[in-house]
Amino acid sequence: MASPERELAVLHAEMHACRRCLEVGHEIVPGAVFSGPVTAQVMVVGQAPGVTESEVGRPFNASSGRRLFAWLAQAGWEETAFRRTQYLTAVTKCYPGKSGKGDRVPSRAEQALCAPFLERERALVRPALLLPVGGLAVRLLLRPVLGAKGVKRLGDVIGRAFVDERGCRIVPLPHPSGASLWLNRPENRALVDRALEHVRRYSEELCR
Ligand code: SF4
């Protein structure tokens, strides 16, 4: 039987080679973006890589990464150590391209095509703490926890910690890009501070 490291390497090769979306006509830029070892305890799940992430092949590389890592620093994580030891991925792994001024939100069809990869990443890495980042990832990962109610407003779930059916803790975060107006409100920034306190506490229990 292959080691978990080997199985993850095989999965990574499959994701890099994947062209499923292109083959059925979705206009993505091929080249899956993700990083991290099989031993990670924390998994960050974003919406999809942006253009610079796609160009350099590194998740959360540009402005959204600067804010994400500022948040993680508040929770006690240094960026280089986090990138080396923890896992960063997304609901869909390839850059979806532009839509108006921003990046296009991956369609439901693209999400469905890519979903088996995220499921396999979770099954192999088995993170103890999941950090969905942005509305799309938050809604997807909290669906099994909240059921039909789902997530109506980000403000209802940011600042709270959840546990899913696998015993994995989930701390949702808003999208860290400067395009998010949600973060302009002081009461919403206070919710993010509360979320980062959960991340700090769980990280100390799990990883340090
Ligand atoms: S987004 Fe996912 S399913 Fe679509 S081509 Fe990229 S890796 Fe494959």
mmCIF file with all atom_site columns, C-alpha atoms and ligand atoms in Angstrom:
data_model
loop_
_atom_site.group_PDB
_atom_site.id
_atom_site.type_symbol
_atom_site.label_atom_id
_atom_site.label_alt_id
_atom_site.label_comp_id
_atom_site.label_asym_id
_atom_site.label_entity_id
_atom_site.label_seq_id
_atom_site.pdbx_PDB_ins_code
_atom_site.Cartn_x
_atom_site.Cartn_y
_atom_site.Cartn_z
_atom_site.occupancy
_atom_site.B_iso_or_equiv
_atom_site.pdbx_formal_charge
_atom_site.auth_seq_id
_atom_site.auth_comp_id
_atom_site.auth_asym_id
_atom_site.auth_atom_id
_atom_site.pdbx_PDB_model_num
ATOM   1   C  CA  . MET A 1 1   ? 0.000   0.000  0.000   1.00 0.00 ? 1   MET A CA  1
ATOM   2   C  CA  . ALA A 1 2   ? 1.311   3.458  -0.910  1.00 0.00 ? 2   ALA A CA  1
ATOM   3   C  CA  . SER A 1 3   ? 2.254   5.834  1.906   1.00 0.00 ? 3   SER A CA  1
ATOM   4   C  CA  . PRO A 1 4   ? 0.021   8.888  2.500   1.00 0.00 ? 4   PRO A CA  1
ATOM   5   C  CA  . GLU A 1 5   ? 2.890   11.072 1.177   1.00 0.00 ? 5   GLU A CA  1
ATOM   6   C  CA  . ARG A 1 6   ? 2.987   9.039  -2.017  1.00 0.00 ? 6   ARG A CA  1
ATOM   7   C  CA  . GLU A 1 7   ? -0.816  9.110  -2.390  1.00 0.00 ? 7   GLU A CA  1
ATOM   8   C  CA  . LEU A 1 8   ? -0.823  12.886 -1.971  1.00 0.00 ? 8   LEU A CA  1
ATOM   9   C  CA  . ALA A 1 9   ? 1.972   13.227 -4.550  1.00 0.00 ? 9   ALA A CA  1
ATOM   10  C  CA  . VAL A 1 10  ? -0.146  11.186 -6.996  1.00 0.00 ? 10  VAL A CA  1
ATOM   11  C  CA  . LEU A 1 11  ? -3.175  13.392 -6.305  1.00 0.00 ? 11  LEU A CA  1
ATOM   12  C  CA  . HIS A 1 12  ? -1.075  16.536 -6.799  1.00 0.00 ? 12  HIS A CA  1
ATOM   13  C  CA  . ALA A 1 13  ? 0.143   15.232 -10.170 1.00 0.00 ? 13  ALA A CA  1
ATOM   14  C  CA  . GLU A 1 14  ? -3.466  14.488 -11.200 1.00 0.00 ? 14  GLU A CA  1
ATOM   15  C  CA  . MET A 1 15  ? -4.604  17.968 -10.205 1.00 0.00 ? 15  MET A CA  1
ATOM   16  C  CA  . HIS A 1 16  ? -1.727  19.612 -12.096 1.00 0.00 ? 16  HIS A CA  1
ATOM   17  C  CA  . ALA A 1 17  ? -2.568  17.608 -15.216 1.00 0.00 ? 17  ALA A CA  1
ATOM   18  C  CA  . CYS A 1 18  ? -6.350  18.105 -14.955 1.00 0.00 ? 18  CYS A CA  1
ATOM   19  C  CA  . ARG A 1 19  ? -8.089  19.809 -17.908 1.00 0.00 ? 19  ARG A CA  1
ATOM   20  C  CA  . ARG A 1 20  ? -11.667 18.660 -17.148 1.00 0.00 ? 20  ARG A CA  1
ATOM   21  C  CA  . CYS A 1 21  ? -13.112 22.173 -17.157 1.00 0.00 ? 21  CYS A CA  1
ATOM   22  C  CA  . LEU A 1 22  ? -11.478 23.103 -20.463 1.00 0.00 ? 22  LEU A CA  1
ATOM   23  C  CA  . GLU A 1 23  ? -12.584 19.857 -22.052 1.00 0.00 ? 23  GLU A CA  1
ATOM   24  C  CA  . VAL A 1 24  ? -16.258 20.661 -21.425 1.00 0.00 ? 24  VAL A CA  1
ATOM   25  C  CA  . GLY A 1 25  ? -15.915 24.314 -22.460 1.00 0.00 ? 25  GLY A CA  1
ATOM   26  C  CA  . HIS A 1 26  ? -15.400 26.261 -19.219 1.00 0.00 ? 26  HIS A CA  1
ATOM   27  C  CA  . GLU A 1 27  ? -13.006 29.153 -19.766 1.00 0.00 ? 27  GLU A CA  1
ATOM   28  C  CA  . ILE A 1 28  ? -10.492 28.573 -17.008 1.00 0.00 ? 28  ILE A CA  1
ATOM   29  C  CA  . VAL A 1 29  ? -6.723  29.008 -17.149 1.00 0.00 ? 29  VAL A CA  1
ATOM   30  C  CA  . PRO A 1 30  ? -5.412  25.466 -16.637 1.00 0.00 ? 30  PRO A CA  1
ATOM   31  C  CA  . GLY A 1 31  ? -2.859  24.831 -13.921 1.00 0.00 ? 31  GLY A CA  1
ATOM   32  C  CA  . ALA A 1 32  ? -4.144  23.843 -10.498 1.00 0.00 ? 32  ALA A CA  1
ATOM   33  C  CA  . VAL A 1 33  ? -2.794  25.873 -7.553  1.00 0.00 ? 33  VAL A CA  1
ATOM   34  C  CA  . PHE A 1 34  ? -2.438  24.418 -4.033  1.00 0.00 ? 34  PHE A CA  1
ATOM   35  C  CA  . SER A 1 35  ? 0.380   23.629 -1.584  1.00 0.00 ? 35  SER A CA  1
ATOM   36  C  CA  . GLY A 1 36  ? 1.149   21.743 1.586   1.00 0.00 ? 36  GLY A CA  1
ATOM   37  C  CA  . PRO A 1 37  ? 2.238   18.424 3.076   1.00 0.00 ? 37  PRO A CA  1
ATOM   38  C  CA  . VAL A 1 38  ? 0.134   15.433 4.070   1.00 0.00 ? 38  VAL A CA  1
ATOM   39  C  CA  . THR A 1 39  ? 1.044   16.093 7.727   1.00 0.00 ? 39  THR A CA  1
ATOM   40  C  CA  . ALA A 1 40  ? -0.755  19.462 7.807   1.00 0.00 ? 40  ALA A CA  1
ATOM   41  C  CA  . GLN A 1 41  ? -3.171  20.009 10.685  1.00 0.00 ? 41  GLN A CA  1
ATOM   42  C  CA  . VAL A 1 42  ? -4.670  23.189 9.261   1.00 0.00 ? 42  VAL A CA  1
ATOM   43  C  CA  . MET A 1 43  ? -6.231  23.444 5.784   1.00 0.00 ? 43  MET A CA  1
ATOM   44  C  CA  . VAL A 1 44  ? -7.147  26.826 4.272   1.00 0.00 ? 44  VAL A CA  1
ATOM   45  C  CA  . VAL A 1 45  ? -9.769  26.576 1.509   1.00 0.00 ? 45  VAL A CA  1
ATOM   46  C  CA  . GLY A 1 46  ? -10.279 29.633 -0.696  1.00 0.00 ? 46  GLY A CA  1
ATOM   47  C  CA  . GLN A 1 47  ? -12.643 30.175 -3.625  1.00 0.00 ? 47  GLN A CA  1
ATOM   48  C  CA  . ALA A 1 48  ? -10.193 29.774 -6.523  1.00 0.00 ? 48  ALA A CA  1
ATOM   49  C  CA  . PRO A 1 49  ? -6.729  31.107 -7.326  1.00 0.00 ? 49  PRO A CA  1
ATOM   50  C  CA  . GLY A 1 50  ? -6.365  34.604 -8.758  1.00 0.00 ? 50  GLY A CA  1
ATOM   51  C  CA  . VAL A 1 51  ? -4.274  35.589 -11.746 1.00 0.00 ? 51  VAL A CA  1
ATOM   52  C  CA  . THR A 1 52  ? -0.954  36.026 -9.920  1.00 0.00 ? 52  THR A CA  1
ATOM   53  C  CA  . GLU A 1 53  ? -1.484  32.771 -8.013  1.00 0.00 ? 53  GLU A CA  1
ATOM   54  C  CA  . SER A 1 54  ? -2.017  31.078 -11.361 1.00 0.00 ? 54  SER A CA  1
ATOM   55  C  CA  . GLU A 1 55  ? 1.099   32.685 -12.881 1.00 0.00 ? 55  GLU A CA  1
ATOM   56  C  CA  . VAL A 1 56  ? 3.464   31.728 -10.074 1.00 0.00 ? 56  VAL A CA  1
ATOM   57  C  CA  . GLY A 1 57  ? 1.701   28.565 -8.898  1.00 0.00 ? 57  GLY A CA  1
ATOM   58  C  CA  . ARG A 1 58  ? 1.464   29.686 -5.283  1.00 0.00 ? 58  ARG A CA  1
ATOM   59  C  CA  . PRO A 1 59  ? -1.826  29.974 -3.352  1.00 0.00 ? 59  PRO A CA  1
ATOM   60  C  CA  . PHE A 1 60  ? -2.703  33.285 -1.707  1.00 0.00 ? 60  PHE A CA  1
ATOM   61  C  CA  . ASN A 1 61  ? 0.287   34.905 -3.360  1.00 0.00 ? 61  ASN A CA  1
ATOM   62  C  CA  . ALA A 1 62  ? -0.832  38.497 -3.891  1.00 0.00 ? 62  ALA A CA  1
ATOM   63  C  CA  . SER A 1 63  ? -2.949  41.067 -2.032  1.00 0.00 ? 63  SER A CA  1
ATOM   64  C  CA  . SER A 1 64  ? -5.419  38.516 -0.670  1.00 0.00 ? 64  SER A CA  1
ATOM   65  C  CA  . GLY A 1 65  ? -2.408  36.587 0.642   1.00 0.00 ? 65  GLY A CA  1
ATOM   66  C  CA  . ARG A 1 66  ? -1.033  39.657 2.378   1.00 0.00 ? 66  ARG A CA  1
ATOM   67  C  CA  . ARG A 1 67  ? -4.254  40.098 4.322   1.00 0.00 ? 67  ARG A CA  1
ATOM   68  C  CA  . LEU A 1 68  ? -4.695  36.374 4.976   1.00 0.00 ? 68  LEU A CA  1
ATOM   69  C  CA  . PHE A 1 69  ? -1.180  36.095 6.402   1.00 0.00 ? 69  PHE A CA  1
ATOM   70  C  CA  . ALA A 1 70  ? -1.677  39.253 8.466   1.00 0.00 ? 70  ALA A CA  1
ATOM   71  C  CA  . TRP A 1 71  ? -4.729  37.528 9.943   1.00 0.00 ? 71  TRP A CA  1
ATOM   72  C  CA  . LEU A 1 72  ? -2.809  34.305 10.526  1.00 0.00 ? 72  LEU A CA  1
ATOM   73  C  CA  . ALA A 1 73  ? -0.007  36.326 12.171  1.00 0.00 ? 73  ALA A CA  1
ATOM   74  C  CA  . GLN A 1 74  ? -2.629  37.664 14.563  1.00 0.00 ? 74  GLN A CA  1
ATOM   75  C  CA  . ALA A 1 75  ? -3.407  34.010 15.346  1.00 0.00 ? 75  ALA A CA  1
ATOM   76  C  CA  . GLY A 1 76  ? 0.277   33.278 15.998  1.00 0.00 ? 76  GLY A CA  1
ATOM   77  C  CA  . TRP A 1 77  ? 1.375   31.940 12.602  1.00 0.00 ? 77  TRP A CA  1
ATOM   78  C  CA  . GLU A 1 78  ? 4.406   33.170 10.683  1.00 0.00 ? 78  GLU A CA  1
ATOM   79  C  CA  . GLU A 1 79  ? 3.854   32.962 6.910   1.00 0.00 ? 79  GLU A CA  1
ATOM   80  C  CA  . THR A 1 80  ? 6.913   30.906 5.929   1.00 0.00 ? 80  THR A CA  1
ATOM   81  C  CA  . ALA A 1 81  ? 6.292   28.353 8.664   1.00 0.00 ? 81  ALA A CA  1
ATOM   82  C  CA  . PHE A 1 82  ? 2.603   28.169 7.798   1.00 0.00 ? 82  PHE A CA  1
ATOM   83  C  CA  . ARG A 1 83  ? 3.279   27.653 4.105   1.00 0.00 ? 83  ARG A CA  1
ATOM   84  C  CA  . ARG A 1 84  ? 5.846   24.936 4.872   1.00 0.00 ? 84  ARG A CA  1
ATOM   85  C  CA  . THR A 1 85  ? 3.780   22.960 7.372   1.00 0.00 ? 85  THR A CA  1
ATOM   86  C  CA  . GLN A 1 86  ? 0.103   23.592 6.581   1.00 0.00 ? 86  GLN A CA  1
ATOM   87  C  CA  . TYR A 1 87  ? -2.133  23.149 3.540   1.00 0.00 ? 87  TYR A CA  1
ATOM   88  C  CA  . LEU A 1 88  ? -3.569  25.790 1.208   1.00 0.00 ? 88  LEU A CA  1
ATOM   89  C  CA  . THR A 1 89  ? -6.119  24.957 -1.465  1.00 0.00 ? 89  THR A CA  1
ATOM   90  C  CA  . ALA A 1 90  ? -9.402  26.126 -3.005  1.00 0.00 ? 90  ALA A CA  1
ATOM   91  C  CA  . VAL A 1 91  ? -12.881 24.993 -3.996  1.00 0.00 ? 91  VAL A CA  1
ATOM   92  C  CA  . THR A 1 92  ? -11.745 25.083 -7.636  1.00 0.00 ? 92  THR A CA  1
ATOM   93  C  CA  . LYS A 1 93  ? -8.027  24.833 -8.317  1.00 0.00 ? 93  LYS A CA  1
ATOM   94  C  CA  . CYS A 1 94  ? -7.599  26.731 -11.613 1.00 0.00 ? 94  CYS A CA  1
ATOM   95  C  CA  . TYR A 1 95  ? -7.893  30.467 -12.273 1.00 0.00 ? 95  TYR A CA  1
ATOM   96  C  CA  . PRO A 1 96  ? -11.440 31.154 -13.555 1.00 0.00 ? 96  PRO A CA  1
ATOM   97  C  CA  . GLY A 1 97  ? -10.480 34.358 -15.420 1.00 0.00 ? 97  GLY A CA  1
ATOM   98  C  CA  . LYS A 1 98  ? -11.917 37.853 -15.182 1.00 0.00 ? 98  LYS A CA  1
ATOM   99  C  CA  . SER A 1 99  ? -15.504 38.979 -14.902 1.00 0.00 ? 99  SER A CA  1
ATOM   100 C  CA  . GLY A 1 100 ? -15.921 42.739 -15.006 1.00 0.00 ? 100 GLY A CA  1
ATOM   101 C  CA  . LYS A 1 101 ? -13.436 44.278 -12.584 1.00 0.00 ? 101 LYS A CA  1
ATOM   102 C  CA  . GLY A 1 102 ? -12.906 41.160 -10.505 1.00 0.00 ? 102 GLY A CA  1
ATOM   103 C  CA  . ASP A 1 103 ? -12.251 37.472 -10.923 1.00 0.00 ? 103 ASP A CA  1
ATOM   104 C  CA  . ARG A 1 104 ? -15.087 35.274 -12.123 1.00 0.00 ? 104 ARG A CA  1
ATOM   105 C  CA  . VAL A 1 105 ? -16.778 33.157 -9.478  1.00 0.00 ? 105 VAL A CA  1
ATOM   106 C  CA  . PRO A 1 106 ? -16.474 29.485 -10.494 1.00 0.00 ? 106 PRO A CA  1
ATOM   107 C  CA  . SER A 1 107 ? -19.810 28.176 -11.767 1.00 0.00 ? 107 SER A CA  1
ATOM   108 C  CA  . ARG A 1 108 ? -21.682 25.373 -10.034 1.00 0.00 ? 108 ARG A CA  1
ATOM   109 C  CA  . ALA A 1 109 ? -20.665 23.059 -12.890 1.00 0.00 ? 109 ALA A CA  1
ATOM   110 C  CA  . GLU A 1 110 ? -16.965 23.884 -12.357 1.00 0.00 ? 110 GLU A CA  1
ATOM   111 C  CA  . GLN A 1 111 ? -17.356 23.433 -8.614  1.00 0.00 ? 111 GLN A CA  1
ATOM   112 C  CA  . ALA A 1 112 ? -18.913 20.019 -9.200  1.00 0.00 ? 112 ALA A CA  1
ATOM   113 C  CA  . LEU A 1 113 ? -16.092 18.983 -11.543 1.00 0.00 ? 113 LEU A CA  1
ATOM   114 C  CA  . CYS A 1 114 ? -13.428 19.989 -9.032  1.00 0.00 ? 114 CYS A CA  1
ATOM   115 C  CA  . ALA A 1 115 ? -15.201 18.776 -5.862  1.00 0.00 ? 115 ALA A CA  1
ATOM   116 C  CA  . PRO A 1 116 ? -13.704 15.253 -5.899  1.00 0.00 ? 116 PRO A CA  1
ATOM   117 C  CA  . PHE A 1 117 ? -10.213 16.787 -5.639  1.00 0.00 ? 117 PHE A CA  1
ATOM   118 C  CA  . LEU A 1 118 ? -11.044 18.739 -2.491  1.00 0.00 ? 118 LEU A CA  1
ATOM   119 C  CA  . GLU A 1 119 ? -12.676 15.644 -1.028  1.00 0.00 ? 119 GLU A CA  1
ATOM   120 C  CA  . ARG A 1 120 ? -9.534  13.594 -1.734  1.00 0.00 ? 120 ARG A CA  1
ATOM   121 C  CA  . GLU A 1 121 ? -7.275  16.294 -0.297  1.00 0.00 ? 121 GLU A CA  1
ATOM   122 C  CA  . ARG A 1 122 ? -9.345  16.298 2.889   1.00 0.00 ? 122 ARG A CA  1
ATOM   123 C  CA  . ALA A 1 123 ? -9.388  12.490 3.074   1.00 0.00 ? 123 ALA A CA  1
ATOM   124 C  CA  . LEU A 1 124 ? -5.590  12.248 2.724   1.00 0.00 ? 124 LEU A CA  1
ATOM   125 C  CA  . VAL A 1 125 ? -4.492  15.236 4.808   1.00 0.00 ? 125 VAL A CA  1
ATOM   126 C  CA  . ARG A 1 126 ? -7.241  14.821 7.412   1.00 0.00 ? 126 ARG A CA  1
ATOM   127 C  CA  . PRO A 1 127 ? -6.865  18.359 8.804   1.00 0.00 ? 127 PRO A CA  1
ATOM   128 C  CA  . ALA A 1 128 ? -8.057  18.934 12.355  1.00 0.00 ? 128 ALA A CA  1
ATOM   129 C  CA  . LEU A 1 129 ? -8.827  22.585 11.597  1.00 0.00 ? 129 LEU A CA  1
ATOM   130 C  CA  . LEU A 1 130 ? -10.421 23.876 8.393   1.00 0.00 ? 130 LEU A CA  1
ATOM   131 C  CA  . LEU A 1 131 ? -10.382 27.556 7.506   1.00 0.00 ? 131 LEU A CA  1
ATOM   132 C  CA  . PRO A 1 132 ? -12.814 28.258 4.650   1.00 0.00 ? 132 PRO A CA  1
ATOM   133 C  CA  . VAL A 1 133 ? -12.043 31.720 3.286   1.00 0.00 ? 133 VAL A CA  1
ATOM   134 C  CA  . GLY A 1 134 ? -14.746 33.718 1.501   1.00 0.00 ? 134 GLY A CA  1
ATOM   135 C  CA  . GLY A 1 135 ? -18.474 33.155 1.039   1.00 0.00 ? 135 GLY A CA  1
ATOM   136 C  CA  . LEU A 1 136 ? -18.284 30.361 -1.513  1.00 0.00 ? 136 LEU A CA  1
ATOM   137 C  CA  . ALA A 1 137 ? -15.918 28.158 0.541   1.00 0.00 ? 137 ALA A CA  1
ATOM   138 C  CA  . VAL A 1 138 ? -17.697 29.021 3.804   1.00 0.00 ? 138 VAL A CA  1
ATOM   139 C  CA  . ARG A 1 139 ? -21.087 27.994 2.411   1.00 0.00 ? 139 ARG A CA  1
ATOM   140 C  CA  . LEU A 1 140 ? -19.709 24.795 0.903   1.00 0.00 ? 140 LEU A CA  1
ATOM   141 C  CA  . LEU A 1 141 ? -17.878 23.588 4.004   1.00 0.00 ? 141 LEU A CA  1
ATOM   142 C  CA  . LEU A 1 142 ? -20.590 24.566 6.479   1.00 0.00 ? 142 LEU A CA  1
ATOM   143 C  CA  . ARG A 1 143 ? -23.403 22.972 4.453   1.00 0.00 ? 143 ARG A CA  1
ATOM   144 C  CA  . PRO A 1 144 ? -22.978 19.545 6.118   1.00 0.00 ? 144 PRO A CA  1
ATOM   145 C  CA  . VAL A 1 145 ? -22.915 21.232 9.542   1.00 0.00 ? 145 VAL A CA  1
ATOM   146 C  CA  . LEU A 1 146 ? -25.810 23.668 9.139   1.00 0.00 ? 146 LEU A CA  1
ATOM   147 C  CA  . GLY A 1 147 ? -27.959 21.509 6.856   1.00 0.00 ? 147 GLY A CA  1
ATOM   148 C  CA  . ALA A 1 148 ? -30.819 23.064 4.909   1.00 0.00 ? 148 ALA A CA  1
ATOM   149 C  CA  . LYS A 1 149 ? -30.538 26.359 6.815   1.00 0.00 ? 149 LYS A CA  1
ATOM   150 C  CA  . GLY A 1 150 ? -27.114 26.945 5.263   1.00 0.00 ? 150 GLY A CA  1
ATOM   151 C  CA  . VAL A 1 151 ? -25.349 30.291 5.619   1.00 0.00 ? 151 VAL A CA  1
ATOM   152 C  CA  . LYS A 1 152 ? -27.616 33.265 4.883   1.00 0.00 ? 152 LYS A CA  1
ATOM   153 C  CA  . ARG A 1 153 ? -25.208 36.039 5.857   1.00 0.00 ? 153 ARG A CA  1
ATOM   154 C  CA  . LEU A 1 154 ? -21.471 35.870 6.501   1.00 0.00 ? 154 LEU A CA  1
ATOM   155 C  CA  . GLY A 1 155 ? -22.006 37.875 9.698   1.00 0.00 ? 155 GLY A CA  1
ATOM   156 C  CA  . ASP A 1 156 ? -24.043 34.969 11.094  1.00 0.00 ? 156 ASP A CA  1
ATOM   157 C  CA  . VAL A 1 157 ? -21.059 32.589 11.043  1.00 0.00 ? 157 VAL A CA  1
ATOM   158 C  CA  . ILE A 1 158 ? -17.834 34.658 11.148  1.00 0.00 ? 158 ILE A CA  1
ATOM   159 C  CA  . GLY A 1 159 ? -16.517 34.688 14.711  1.00 0.00 ? 159 GLY A CA  1
ATOM   160 C  CA  . ARG A 1 160 ? -17.989 31.268 15.470  1.00 0.00 ? 160 ARG A CA  1
ATOM   161 C  CA  . ALA A 1 161 ? -16.320 27.837 15.490  1.00 0.00 ? 161 ALA A CA  1
ATOM   162 C  CA  . PHE A 1 162 ? -18.044 24.680 14.239  1.00 0.00 ? 162 PHE A CA  1
ATOM   163 C  CA  . VAL A 1 163 ? -17.323 20.956 14.317  1.00 0.00 ? 163 VAL A CA  1
ATOM   164 C  CA  . ASP A 1 164 ? -18.295 18.781 11.352  1.00 0.00 ? 164 ASP A CA  1
ATOM   165 C  CA  . GLU A 1 165 ? -19.364 15.145 11.273  1.00 0.00 ? 165 GLU A CA  1
ATOM   166 C  CA  . ARG A 1 166 ? -15.702 14.053 10.992  1.00 0.00 ? 166 ARG A CA  1
ATOM   167 C  CA  . GLY A 1 167 ? -14.783 15.898 14.190  1.00 0.00 ? 167 GLY A CA  1
ATOM   168 C  CA  . CYS A 1 168 ? -12.931 18.560 12.198  1.00 0.00 ? 168 CYS A CA  1
ATOM   169 C  CA  . ARG A 1 169 ? -13.131 22.084 13.593  1.00 0.00 ? 169 ARG A CA  1
ATOM   170 C  CA  . ILE A 1 170 ? -14.154 24.775 11.118  1.00 0.00 ? 170 ILE A CA  1
ATOM   171 C  CA  . VAL A 1 171 ? -13.491 28.474 11.611  1.00 0.00 ? 171 VAL A CA  1
ATOM   172 C  CA  . PRO A 1 172 ? -14.911 30.505 8.701   1.00 0.00 ? 172 PRO A CA  1
ATOM   173 C  CA  . LEU A 1 173 ? -13.177 33.685 7.520   1.00 0.00 ? 173 LEU A CA  1
ATOM   174 C  CA  . PRO A 1 174 ? -14.296 36.344 5.020   1.00 0.00 ? 174 PRO A CA  1
ATOM   175 C  CA  . HIS A 1 175 ? -12.547 36.797 1.704   1.00 0.00 ? 175 HIS A CA  1
ATOM   176 C  CA  . PRO A 1 176 ? -9.286  38.645 2.362   1.00 0.00 ? 176 PRO A CA  1
ATOM   177 C  CA  . SER A 1 177 ? -9.214  40.552 -0.926  1.00 0.00 ? 177 SER A CA  1
ATOM   178 C  CA  . GLY A 1 178 ? -9.426  44.344 -0.825  1.00 0.00 ? 178 GLY A CA  1
ATOM   179 C  CA  . ALA A 1 179 ? -12.568 44.043 -2.969  1.00 0.00 ? 179 ALA A CA  1
ATOM   180 C  CA  . SER A 1 180 ? -14.590 42.871 0.029   1.00 0.00 ? 180 SER A CA  1
ATOM   181 C  CA  . LEU A 1 181 ? -16.590 45.806 1.426   1.00 0.00 ? 181 LEU A CA  1
ATOM   182 C  CA  . TRP A 1 182 ? -17.833 43.599 4.262   1.00 0.00 ? 182 TRP A CA  1
ATOM   183 C  CA  . LEU A 1 183 ? -14.562 44.239 6.090   1.00 0.00 ? 183 LEU A CA  1
ATOM   184 C  CA  . ASN A 1 184 ? -15.070 48.016 6.093   1.00 0.00 ? 184 ASN A CA  1
ATOM   185 C  CA  . ARG A 1 185 ? -17.526 47.833 8.980   1.00 0.00 ? 185 ARG A CA  1
ATOM   186 C  CA  . PRO A 1 186 ? -15.904 47.874 12.447  1.00 0.00 ? 186 PRO A CA  1
ATOM   187 C  CA  . GLU A 1 187 ? -18.407 45.350 13.822  1.00 0.00 ? 187 GLU A CA  1
ATOM   188 C  CA  . ASN A 1 188 ? -17.408 42.907 11.076  1.00 0.00 ? 188 ASN A CA  1
ATOM   189 C  CA  . ARG A 1 189 ? -13.696 43.392 11.786  1.00 0.00 ? 189 ARG A CA  1
ATOM   190 C  CA  . ALA A 1 190 ? -14.505 42.557 15.432  1.00 0.00 ? 190 ALA A CA  1
ATOM   191 C  CA  . LEU A 1 191 ? -16.039 39.271 14.220  1.00 0.00 ? 191 LEU A CA  1
ATOM   192 C  CA  . VAL A 1 192 ? -12.815 38.503 12.330  1.00 0.00 ? 192 VAL A CA  1
ATOM   193 C  CA  . ASP A 1 193 ? -10.813 39.196 15.528  1.00 0.00 ? 193 ASP A CA  1
ATOM   194 C  CA  . ARG A 1 194 ? -13.023 36.709 17.348  1.00 0.00 ? 194 ARG A CA  1
ATOM   195 C  CA  . ALA A 1 195 ? -12.499 34.123 14.584  1.00 0.00 ? 195 ALA A CA  1
ATOM   196 C  CA  . LEU A 1 196 ? -8.733  34.591 14.817  1.00 0.00 ? 196 LEU A CA  1
ATOM   197 C  CA  . GLU A 1 197 ? -8.877  33.967 18.544  1.00 0.00 ? 197 GLU A CA  1
ATOM   198 C  CA  . HIS A 1 198 ? -10.447 30.565 17.751  1.00 0.00 ? 198 HIS A CA  1
ATOM   199 C  CA  . VAL A 1 199 ? -7.683  29.923 15.194  1.00 0.00 ? 199 VAL A CA  1
ATOM   200 C  CA  . ARG A 1 200 ? -5.016  30.847 17.741  1.00 0.00 ? 200 ARG A CA  1
ATOM   201 C  CA  . ARG A 1 201 ? -6.489  28.591 20.432  1.00 0.00 ? 201 ARG A CA  1
ATOM   202 C  CA  . TYR A 1 202 ? -6.956  25.579 18.157  1.00 0.00 ? 202 TYR A CA  1
ATOM   203 C  CA  . SER A 1 203 ? -3.529  26.059 16.570  1.00 0.00 ? 203 SER A CA  1
ATOM   204 C  CA  . GLU A 1 204 ? -1.914  26.030 19.992  1.00 0.00 ? 204 GLU A CA  1
ATOM   205 C  CA  . GLU A 1 205 ? -3.745  22.811 20.873  1.00 0.00 ? 205 GLU A CA  1
ATOM   206 C  CA  . LEU A 1 206 ? -2.926  21.118 17.579  1.00 0.00 ? 206 LEU A CA  1
ATOM   207 C  CA  . CYS A 1 207 ? 0.383   22.317 16.278  1.00 0.00 ? 207 CYS A CA  1
ATOM   208 C  CA  . ARG A 1 208 ? 2.560   23.959 18.875  1.00 0.00 ? 208 ARG A CA  1
HETATM 209 S  S1  . SF4 B 2 .   ? -10.669 23.718 -11.816 1.00 0.00 ? 1   SF4 B S1  1
HETATM 210 FE FE1 . SF4 B 2 .   ? -10.400 21.645 -10.976 1.00 0.00 ? 1   SF4 B FE1 1
HETATM 211 S  S2  . SF4 B 2 .   ? -11.639 20.289 -12.303 1.00 0.00 ? 1   SF4 B S2  1
HETATM 212 FE FE2 . SF4 B 2 .   ? -11.378 22.250 -13.379 1.00 0.00 ? 1   SF4 B FE2 1
HETATM 213 S  S3  . SF4 B 2 .   ? -9.574  21.889 -14.710 1.00 0.00 ? 1   SF4 B S3  1
HETATM 214 FE FE3 . SF4 B 2 .   ? -8.823  22.839 -12.789 1.00 0.00 ? 1   SF4 B FE3 1
HETATM 215 S  S4  . SF4 B 2 .   ? -8.259  21.099 -11.452 1.00 0.00 ? 1   SF4 B S4  1
HETATM 216 FE FE4 . SF4 B 2 .   ? -9.550  20.293 -13.117 1.00 0.00 ? 1   SF4 B FE4 1
#
